[in-house]
PDB file of C-alpha atoms and ligand atoms in Angstrom:
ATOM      1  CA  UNK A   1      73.583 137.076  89.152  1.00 42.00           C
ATOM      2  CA  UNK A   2      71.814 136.976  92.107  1.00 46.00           C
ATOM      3  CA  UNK A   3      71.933 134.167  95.423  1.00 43.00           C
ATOM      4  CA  UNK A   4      69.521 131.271  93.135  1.00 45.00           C
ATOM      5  CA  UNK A   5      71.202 131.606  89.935  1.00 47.00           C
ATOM      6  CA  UNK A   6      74.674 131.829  91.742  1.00 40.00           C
ATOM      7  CA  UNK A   7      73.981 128.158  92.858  1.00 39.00           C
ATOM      8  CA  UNK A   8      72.166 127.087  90.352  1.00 43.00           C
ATOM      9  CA  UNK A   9      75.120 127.592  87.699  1.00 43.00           C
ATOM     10  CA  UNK A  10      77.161 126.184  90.667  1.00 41.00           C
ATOM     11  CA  UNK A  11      75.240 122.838  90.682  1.00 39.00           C
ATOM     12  CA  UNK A  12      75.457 122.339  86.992  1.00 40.00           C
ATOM     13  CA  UNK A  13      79.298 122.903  87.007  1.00 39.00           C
ATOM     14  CA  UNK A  14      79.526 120.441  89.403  1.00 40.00           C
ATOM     15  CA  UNK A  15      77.109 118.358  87.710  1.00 38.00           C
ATOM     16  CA  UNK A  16      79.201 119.285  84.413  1.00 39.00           C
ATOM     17  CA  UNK A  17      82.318 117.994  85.973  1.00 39.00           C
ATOM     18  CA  UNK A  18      81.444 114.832  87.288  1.00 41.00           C
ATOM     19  CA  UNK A  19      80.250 113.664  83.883  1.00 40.00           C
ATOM     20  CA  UNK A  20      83.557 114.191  82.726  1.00 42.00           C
ATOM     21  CA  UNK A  21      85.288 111.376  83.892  1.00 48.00           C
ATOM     22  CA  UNK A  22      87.657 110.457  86.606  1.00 53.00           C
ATOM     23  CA  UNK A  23      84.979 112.589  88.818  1.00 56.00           C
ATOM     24  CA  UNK A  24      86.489 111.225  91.840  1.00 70.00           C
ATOM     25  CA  UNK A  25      89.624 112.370  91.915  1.00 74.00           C
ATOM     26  CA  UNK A  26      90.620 114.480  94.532  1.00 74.00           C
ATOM     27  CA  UNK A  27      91.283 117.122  92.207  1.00 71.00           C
ATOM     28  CA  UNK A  28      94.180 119.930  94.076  1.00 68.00           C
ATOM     29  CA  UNK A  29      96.898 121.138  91.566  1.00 68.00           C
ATOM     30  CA  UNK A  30      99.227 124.086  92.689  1.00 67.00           C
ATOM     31  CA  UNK A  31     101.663 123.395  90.220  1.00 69.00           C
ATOM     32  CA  UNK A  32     100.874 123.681  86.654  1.00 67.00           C
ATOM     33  CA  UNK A  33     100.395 119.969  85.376  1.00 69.00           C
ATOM     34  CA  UNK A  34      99.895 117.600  82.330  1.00 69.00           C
ATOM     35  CA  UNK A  35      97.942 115.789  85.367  1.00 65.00           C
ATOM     36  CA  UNK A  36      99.873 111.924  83.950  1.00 91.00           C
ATOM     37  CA  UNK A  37     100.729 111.005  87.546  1.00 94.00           C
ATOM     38  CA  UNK A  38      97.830 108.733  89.353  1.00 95.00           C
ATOM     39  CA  UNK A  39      98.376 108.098  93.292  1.00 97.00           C
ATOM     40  CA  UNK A  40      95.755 105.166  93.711  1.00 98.00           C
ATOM     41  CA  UNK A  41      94.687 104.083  97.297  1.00 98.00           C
ATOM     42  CA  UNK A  42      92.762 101.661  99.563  1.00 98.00           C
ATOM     43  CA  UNK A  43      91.656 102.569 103.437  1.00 98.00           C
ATOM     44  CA  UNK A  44      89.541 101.657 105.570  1.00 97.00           C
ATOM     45  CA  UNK A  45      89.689 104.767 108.564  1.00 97.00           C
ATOM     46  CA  UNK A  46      91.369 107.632 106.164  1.00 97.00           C
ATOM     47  CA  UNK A  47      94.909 107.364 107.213  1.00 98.00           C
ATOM     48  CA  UNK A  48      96.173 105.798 103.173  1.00 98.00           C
ATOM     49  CA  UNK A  49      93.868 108.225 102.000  1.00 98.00           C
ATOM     50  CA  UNK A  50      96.106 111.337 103.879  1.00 98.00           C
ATOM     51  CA  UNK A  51      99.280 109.635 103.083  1.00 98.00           C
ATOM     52  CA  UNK A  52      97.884 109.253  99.261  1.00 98.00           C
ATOM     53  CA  UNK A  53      97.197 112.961  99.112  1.00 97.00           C
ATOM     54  CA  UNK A  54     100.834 113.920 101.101  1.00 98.00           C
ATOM     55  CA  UNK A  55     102.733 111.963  98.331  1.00 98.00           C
ATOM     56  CA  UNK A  56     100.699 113.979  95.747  1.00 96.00           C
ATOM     57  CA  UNK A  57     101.980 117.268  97.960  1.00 95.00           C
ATOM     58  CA  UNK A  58     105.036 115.740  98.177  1.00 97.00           C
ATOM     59  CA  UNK A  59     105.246 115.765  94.122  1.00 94.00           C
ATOM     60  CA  UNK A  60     104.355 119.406  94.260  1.00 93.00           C
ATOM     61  CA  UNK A  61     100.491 118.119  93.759  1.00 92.00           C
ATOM     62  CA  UNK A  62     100.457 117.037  90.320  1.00 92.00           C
ATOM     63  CA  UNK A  63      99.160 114.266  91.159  1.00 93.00           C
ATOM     64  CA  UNK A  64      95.329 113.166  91.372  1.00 92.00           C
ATOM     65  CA  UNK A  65      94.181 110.675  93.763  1.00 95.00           C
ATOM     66  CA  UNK A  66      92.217 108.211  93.556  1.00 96.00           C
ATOM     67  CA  UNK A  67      90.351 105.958  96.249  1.00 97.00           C
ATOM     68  CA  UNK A  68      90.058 102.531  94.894  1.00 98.00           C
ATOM     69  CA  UNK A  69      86.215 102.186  95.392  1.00 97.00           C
ATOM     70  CA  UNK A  70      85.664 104.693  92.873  1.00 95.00           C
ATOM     71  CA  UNK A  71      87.063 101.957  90.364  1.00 97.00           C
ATOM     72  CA  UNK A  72      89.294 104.345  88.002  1.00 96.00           C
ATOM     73  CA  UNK A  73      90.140 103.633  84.630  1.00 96.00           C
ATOM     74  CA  UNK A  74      93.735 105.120  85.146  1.00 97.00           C
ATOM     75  CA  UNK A  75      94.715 103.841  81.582  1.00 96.00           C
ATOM     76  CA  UNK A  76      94.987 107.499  81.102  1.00 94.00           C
ATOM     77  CA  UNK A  77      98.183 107.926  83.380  1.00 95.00           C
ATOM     78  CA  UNK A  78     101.674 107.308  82.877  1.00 94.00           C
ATOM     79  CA  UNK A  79     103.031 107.105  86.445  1.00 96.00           C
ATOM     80  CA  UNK A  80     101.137 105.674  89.224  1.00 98.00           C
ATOM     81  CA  UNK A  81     101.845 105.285  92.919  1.00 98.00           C
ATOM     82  CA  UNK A  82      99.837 102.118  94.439  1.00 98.00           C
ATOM     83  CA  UNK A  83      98.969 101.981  98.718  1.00 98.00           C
ATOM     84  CA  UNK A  84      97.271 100.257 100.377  1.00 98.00           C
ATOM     85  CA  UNK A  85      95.994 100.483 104.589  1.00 98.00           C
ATOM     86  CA  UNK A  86      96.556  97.163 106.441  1.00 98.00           C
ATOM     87  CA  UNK A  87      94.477  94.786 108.034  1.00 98.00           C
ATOM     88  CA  UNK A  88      95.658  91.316 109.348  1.00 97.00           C
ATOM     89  CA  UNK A  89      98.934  91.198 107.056  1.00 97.00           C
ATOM     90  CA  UNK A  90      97.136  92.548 103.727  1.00 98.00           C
ATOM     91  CA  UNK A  91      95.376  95.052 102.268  1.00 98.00           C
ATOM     92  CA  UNK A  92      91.714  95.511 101.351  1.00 98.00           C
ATOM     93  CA  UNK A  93      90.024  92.746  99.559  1.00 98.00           C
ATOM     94  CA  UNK A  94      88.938  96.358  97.095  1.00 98.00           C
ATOM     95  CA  UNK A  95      92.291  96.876  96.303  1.00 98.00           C
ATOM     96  CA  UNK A  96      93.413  93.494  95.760  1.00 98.00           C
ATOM     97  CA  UNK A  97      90.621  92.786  92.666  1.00 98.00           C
ATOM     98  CA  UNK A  98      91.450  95.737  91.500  1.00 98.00           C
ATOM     99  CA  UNK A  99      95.203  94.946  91.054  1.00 98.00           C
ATOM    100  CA  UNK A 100      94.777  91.463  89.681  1.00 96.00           C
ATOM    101  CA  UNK A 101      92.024  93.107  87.048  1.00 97.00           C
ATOM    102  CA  UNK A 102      94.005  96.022  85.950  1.00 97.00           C
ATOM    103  CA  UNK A 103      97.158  94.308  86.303  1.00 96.00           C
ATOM    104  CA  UNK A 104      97.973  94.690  82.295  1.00 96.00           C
ATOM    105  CA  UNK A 105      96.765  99.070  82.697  1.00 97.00           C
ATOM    106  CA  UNK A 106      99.211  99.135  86.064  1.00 97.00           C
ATOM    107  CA  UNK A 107     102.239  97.023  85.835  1.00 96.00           C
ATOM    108  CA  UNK A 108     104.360  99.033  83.068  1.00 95.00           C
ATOM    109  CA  UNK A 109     103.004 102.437  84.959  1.00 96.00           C
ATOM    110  CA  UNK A 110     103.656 102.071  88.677  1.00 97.00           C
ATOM    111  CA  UNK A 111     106.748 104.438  89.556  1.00 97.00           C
ATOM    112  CA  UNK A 112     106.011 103.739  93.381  1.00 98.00           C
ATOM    113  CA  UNK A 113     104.332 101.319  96.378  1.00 98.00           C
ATOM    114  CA  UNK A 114     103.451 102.239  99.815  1.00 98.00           C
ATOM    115  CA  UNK A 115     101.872 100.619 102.714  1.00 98.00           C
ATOM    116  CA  UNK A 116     100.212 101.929 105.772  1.00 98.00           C
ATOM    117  CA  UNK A 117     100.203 100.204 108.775  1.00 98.00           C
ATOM    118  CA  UNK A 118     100.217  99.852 112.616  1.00 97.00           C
ATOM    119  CA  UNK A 119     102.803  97.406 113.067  1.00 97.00           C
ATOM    120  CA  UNK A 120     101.822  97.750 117.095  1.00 92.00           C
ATOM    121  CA  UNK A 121     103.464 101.348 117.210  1.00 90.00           C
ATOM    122  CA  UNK A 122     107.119 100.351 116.549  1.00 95.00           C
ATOM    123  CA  UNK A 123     109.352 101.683 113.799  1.00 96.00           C
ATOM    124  CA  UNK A 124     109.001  99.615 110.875  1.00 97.00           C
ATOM    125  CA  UNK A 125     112.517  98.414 109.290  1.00 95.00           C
ATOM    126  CA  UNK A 126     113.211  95.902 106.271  1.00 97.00           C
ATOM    127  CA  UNK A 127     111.139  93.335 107.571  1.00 97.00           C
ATOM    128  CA  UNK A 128     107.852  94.952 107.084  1.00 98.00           C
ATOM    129  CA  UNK A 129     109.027  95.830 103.524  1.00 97.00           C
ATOM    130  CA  UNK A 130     109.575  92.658 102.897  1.00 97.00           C
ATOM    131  CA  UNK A 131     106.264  91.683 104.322  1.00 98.00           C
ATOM    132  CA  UNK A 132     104.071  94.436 103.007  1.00 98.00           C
ATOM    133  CA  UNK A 133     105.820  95.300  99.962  1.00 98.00           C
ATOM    134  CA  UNK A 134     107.809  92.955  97.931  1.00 97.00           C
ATOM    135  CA  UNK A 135     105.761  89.860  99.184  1.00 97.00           C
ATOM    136  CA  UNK A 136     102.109  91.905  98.896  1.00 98.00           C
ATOM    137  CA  UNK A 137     101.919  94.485  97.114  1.00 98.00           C
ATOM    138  CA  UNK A 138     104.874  94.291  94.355  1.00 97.00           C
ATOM    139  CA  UNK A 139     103.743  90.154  93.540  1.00 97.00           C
ATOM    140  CA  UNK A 140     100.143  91.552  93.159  1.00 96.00           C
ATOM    141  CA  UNK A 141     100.344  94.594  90.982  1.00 95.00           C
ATOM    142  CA  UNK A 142     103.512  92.753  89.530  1.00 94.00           C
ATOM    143  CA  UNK A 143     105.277  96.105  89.896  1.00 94.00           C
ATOM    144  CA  UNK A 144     109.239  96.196  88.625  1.00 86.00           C
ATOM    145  CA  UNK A 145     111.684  97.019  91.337  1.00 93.00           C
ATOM    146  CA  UNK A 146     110.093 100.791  92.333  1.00 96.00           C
ATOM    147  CA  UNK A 147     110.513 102.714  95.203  1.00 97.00           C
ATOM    148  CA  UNK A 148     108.696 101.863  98.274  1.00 98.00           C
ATOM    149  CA  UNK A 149     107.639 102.723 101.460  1.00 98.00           C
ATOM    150  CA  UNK A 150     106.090 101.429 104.450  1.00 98.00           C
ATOM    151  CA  UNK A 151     104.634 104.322 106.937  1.00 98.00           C
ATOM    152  CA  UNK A 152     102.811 103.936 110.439  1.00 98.00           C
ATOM    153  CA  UNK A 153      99.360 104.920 110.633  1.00 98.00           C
ATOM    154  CA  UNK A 154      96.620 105.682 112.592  1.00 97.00           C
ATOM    155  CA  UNK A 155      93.847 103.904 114.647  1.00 96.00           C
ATOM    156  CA  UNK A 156      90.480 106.110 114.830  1.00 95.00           C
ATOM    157  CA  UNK A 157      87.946 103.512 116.550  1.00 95.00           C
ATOM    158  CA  UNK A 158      85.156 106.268 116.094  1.00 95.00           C
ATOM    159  CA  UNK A 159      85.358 105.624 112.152  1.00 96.00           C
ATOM    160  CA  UNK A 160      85.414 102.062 112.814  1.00 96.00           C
ATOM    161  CA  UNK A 161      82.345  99.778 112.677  1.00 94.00           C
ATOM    162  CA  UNK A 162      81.372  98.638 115.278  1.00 95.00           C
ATOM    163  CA  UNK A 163      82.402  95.289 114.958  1.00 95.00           C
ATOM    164  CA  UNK A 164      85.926  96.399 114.098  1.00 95.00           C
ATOM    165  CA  UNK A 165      85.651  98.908 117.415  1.00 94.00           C
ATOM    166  CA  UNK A 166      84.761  96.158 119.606  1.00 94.00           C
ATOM    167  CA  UNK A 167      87.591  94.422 118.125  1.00 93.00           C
ATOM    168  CA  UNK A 168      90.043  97.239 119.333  1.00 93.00           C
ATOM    169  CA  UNK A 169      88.442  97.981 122.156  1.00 92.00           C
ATOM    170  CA  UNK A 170      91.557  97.252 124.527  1.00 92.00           C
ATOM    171  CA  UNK A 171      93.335  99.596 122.001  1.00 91.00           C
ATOM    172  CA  UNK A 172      94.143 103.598 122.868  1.00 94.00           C
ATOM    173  CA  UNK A 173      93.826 105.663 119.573  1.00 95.00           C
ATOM    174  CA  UNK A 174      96.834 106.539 118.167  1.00 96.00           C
ATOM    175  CA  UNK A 175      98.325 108.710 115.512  1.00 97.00           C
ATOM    176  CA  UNK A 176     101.905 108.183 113.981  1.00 98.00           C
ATOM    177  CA  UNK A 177     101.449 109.191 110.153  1.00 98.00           C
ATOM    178  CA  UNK A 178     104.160 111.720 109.748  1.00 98.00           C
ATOM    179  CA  UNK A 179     102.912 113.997 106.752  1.00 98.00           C
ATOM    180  CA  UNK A 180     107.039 115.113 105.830  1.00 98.00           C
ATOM    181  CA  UNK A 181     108.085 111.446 105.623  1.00 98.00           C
ATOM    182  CA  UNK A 182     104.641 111.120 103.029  1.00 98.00           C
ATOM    183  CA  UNK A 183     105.795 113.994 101.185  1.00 98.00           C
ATOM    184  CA  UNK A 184     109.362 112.989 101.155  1.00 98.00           C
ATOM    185  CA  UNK A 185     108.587 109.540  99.380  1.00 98.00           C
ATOM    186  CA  UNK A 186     106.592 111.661  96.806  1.00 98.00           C
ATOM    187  CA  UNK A 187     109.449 113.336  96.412  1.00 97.00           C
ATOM    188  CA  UNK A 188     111.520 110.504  96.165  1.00 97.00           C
ATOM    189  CA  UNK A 189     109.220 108.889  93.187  1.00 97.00           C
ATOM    190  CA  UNK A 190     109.328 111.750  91.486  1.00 95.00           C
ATOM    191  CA  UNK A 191     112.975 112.461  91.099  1.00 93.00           C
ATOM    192  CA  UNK A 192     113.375 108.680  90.310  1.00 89.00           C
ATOM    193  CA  UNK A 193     111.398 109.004  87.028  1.00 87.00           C
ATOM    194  CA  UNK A 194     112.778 112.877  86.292  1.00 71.00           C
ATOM    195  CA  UNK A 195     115.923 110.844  86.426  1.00 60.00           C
TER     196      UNK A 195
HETATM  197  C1  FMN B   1      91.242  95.308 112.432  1.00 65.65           C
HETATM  198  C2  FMN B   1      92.613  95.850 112.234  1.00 65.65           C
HETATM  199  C3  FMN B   1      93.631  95.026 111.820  1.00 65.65           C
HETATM  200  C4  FMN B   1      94.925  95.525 111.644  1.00 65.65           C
HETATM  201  N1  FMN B   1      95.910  94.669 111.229  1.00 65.65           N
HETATM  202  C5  FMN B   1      97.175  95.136 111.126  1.00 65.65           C
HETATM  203  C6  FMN B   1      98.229  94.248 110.761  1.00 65.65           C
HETATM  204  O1  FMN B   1      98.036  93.074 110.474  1.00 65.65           O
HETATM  205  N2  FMN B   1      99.501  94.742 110.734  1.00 65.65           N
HETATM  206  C7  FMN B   1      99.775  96.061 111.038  1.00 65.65           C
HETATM  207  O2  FMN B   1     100.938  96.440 111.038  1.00 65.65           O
HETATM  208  N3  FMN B   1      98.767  96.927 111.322  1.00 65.65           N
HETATM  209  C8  FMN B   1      97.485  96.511 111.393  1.00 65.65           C
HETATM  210  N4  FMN B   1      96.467  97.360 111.708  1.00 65.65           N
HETATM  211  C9  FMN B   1      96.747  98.808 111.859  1.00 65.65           C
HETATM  212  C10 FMN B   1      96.403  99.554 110.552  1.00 65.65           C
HETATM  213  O3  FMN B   1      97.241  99.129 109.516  1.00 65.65           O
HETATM  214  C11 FMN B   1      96.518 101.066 110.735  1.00 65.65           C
HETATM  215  O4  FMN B   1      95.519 101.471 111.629  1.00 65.65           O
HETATM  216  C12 FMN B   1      96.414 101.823 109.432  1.00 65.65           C
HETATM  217  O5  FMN B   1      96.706 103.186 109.685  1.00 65.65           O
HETATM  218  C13 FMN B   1      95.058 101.675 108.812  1.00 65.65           C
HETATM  219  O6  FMN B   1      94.990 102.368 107.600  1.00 65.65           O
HETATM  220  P1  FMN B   1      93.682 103.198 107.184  1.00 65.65           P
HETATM  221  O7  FMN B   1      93.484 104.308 108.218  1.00 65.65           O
HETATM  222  O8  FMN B   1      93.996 103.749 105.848  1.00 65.65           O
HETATM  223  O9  FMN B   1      92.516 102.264 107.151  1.00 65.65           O
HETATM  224  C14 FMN B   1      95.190  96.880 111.890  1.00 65.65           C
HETATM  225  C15 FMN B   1      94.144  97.740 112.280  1.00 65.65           C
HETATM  226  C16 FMN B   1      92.869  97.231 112.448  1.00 65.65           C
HETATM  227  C17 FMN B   1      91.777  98.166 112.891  1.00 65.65           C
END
């Protein structure tokens, strides 16, 4: 096969792949899989997304992950971990239509919650849980009593727009999303359904 025809076929696997469904999936399995677990996220700057694919890890990476804009039909799945990024108190509008549409598909499948946030760079405790999870994100996917967890993020003002820049322009950067405690929750799900 020579250089063309190498990337030619190359396209048209590609091409082959994304018309089979669930396209966007960040697709990564180093353990052999019946691919039924979901991780589902919202973000605005990337740090959710990380944390989404660290819980997968976490799992051993059986997991495919999902960004919300991509709209999934995850009816496929059996266990699904929900997170969302935060902004002022709640996560993205995106995530939140998606919940109340879907809510029928998701409720009897999520084995897990998660929230990423700033929370102005101090540990979080059981008041952001409260805040983030039980009151947010539990009431709108109307999740049963999962495991959950709330993880500091990141602030990136070069992915920002610049609206949202100007916004945090007396901000520093900062980066506090710990990828063992990410794995360790995916972990944590996963023994609590193996169970
Ligand atoms: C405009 C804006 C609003 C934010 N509002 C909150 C907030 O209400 N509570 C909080 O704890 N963190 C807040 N944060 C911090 C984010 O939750 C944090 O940067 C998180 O890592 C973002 O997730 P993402 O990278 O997936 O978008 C805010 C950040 C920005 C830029």
């Amino acid at each position: 096969m020579d250089r063309r025809q190498f990337f030619a076929s190359g396209l048209a696997g590609i091409g082959a792949a994304a018309l089979a469904g669930n396209a966007g999936a960040m697709k990564f399995y180093p353990m052999p899989s019946d691919k039924k677990w979901a991780v589902l996220y919202a973000t605005w700057c990337g740090s959710t997304r990380d944390a989404a694919a660290w819980i997968s890890e976490g799992m051993g990476g059986i997991a495919d992950v999902f960004d919300v804009r991509e709209n999934p039909d995850l009816s496929a799945f059996t266990h699904i971990v929900i997170g969302g990024g935060i902004r002022m108190a709640a996560v993205s509008g995106e995530l939140q239509d998606y919940l109340r549409k879907h809510r029928d598909v998701l409720k009897p499948r999520i084995a897990g919650l998660f929230a990423v946030c700033g929370n102005m760079g101090r540990p979080v405790g059981p008041e952001q849980k409260e805040t983030l999870i039980d009151a947010h994100l539990a009431k709108l996917s109307g999740a049963a009593l999962v495991p959950s967890h709330v993880f500091l993020g990141r602030v990136t003002k070069s992915l920002m727009d610049p609206e949202t820049a100007k916004m945090m322009a007396a901000f520093d950067d900062y980066d506090n999303l710990k990828r063992p405690e990410c794995m360790a929750f995916g972990a944590e799900v996963l023994a609590g359904i193996k169970k």
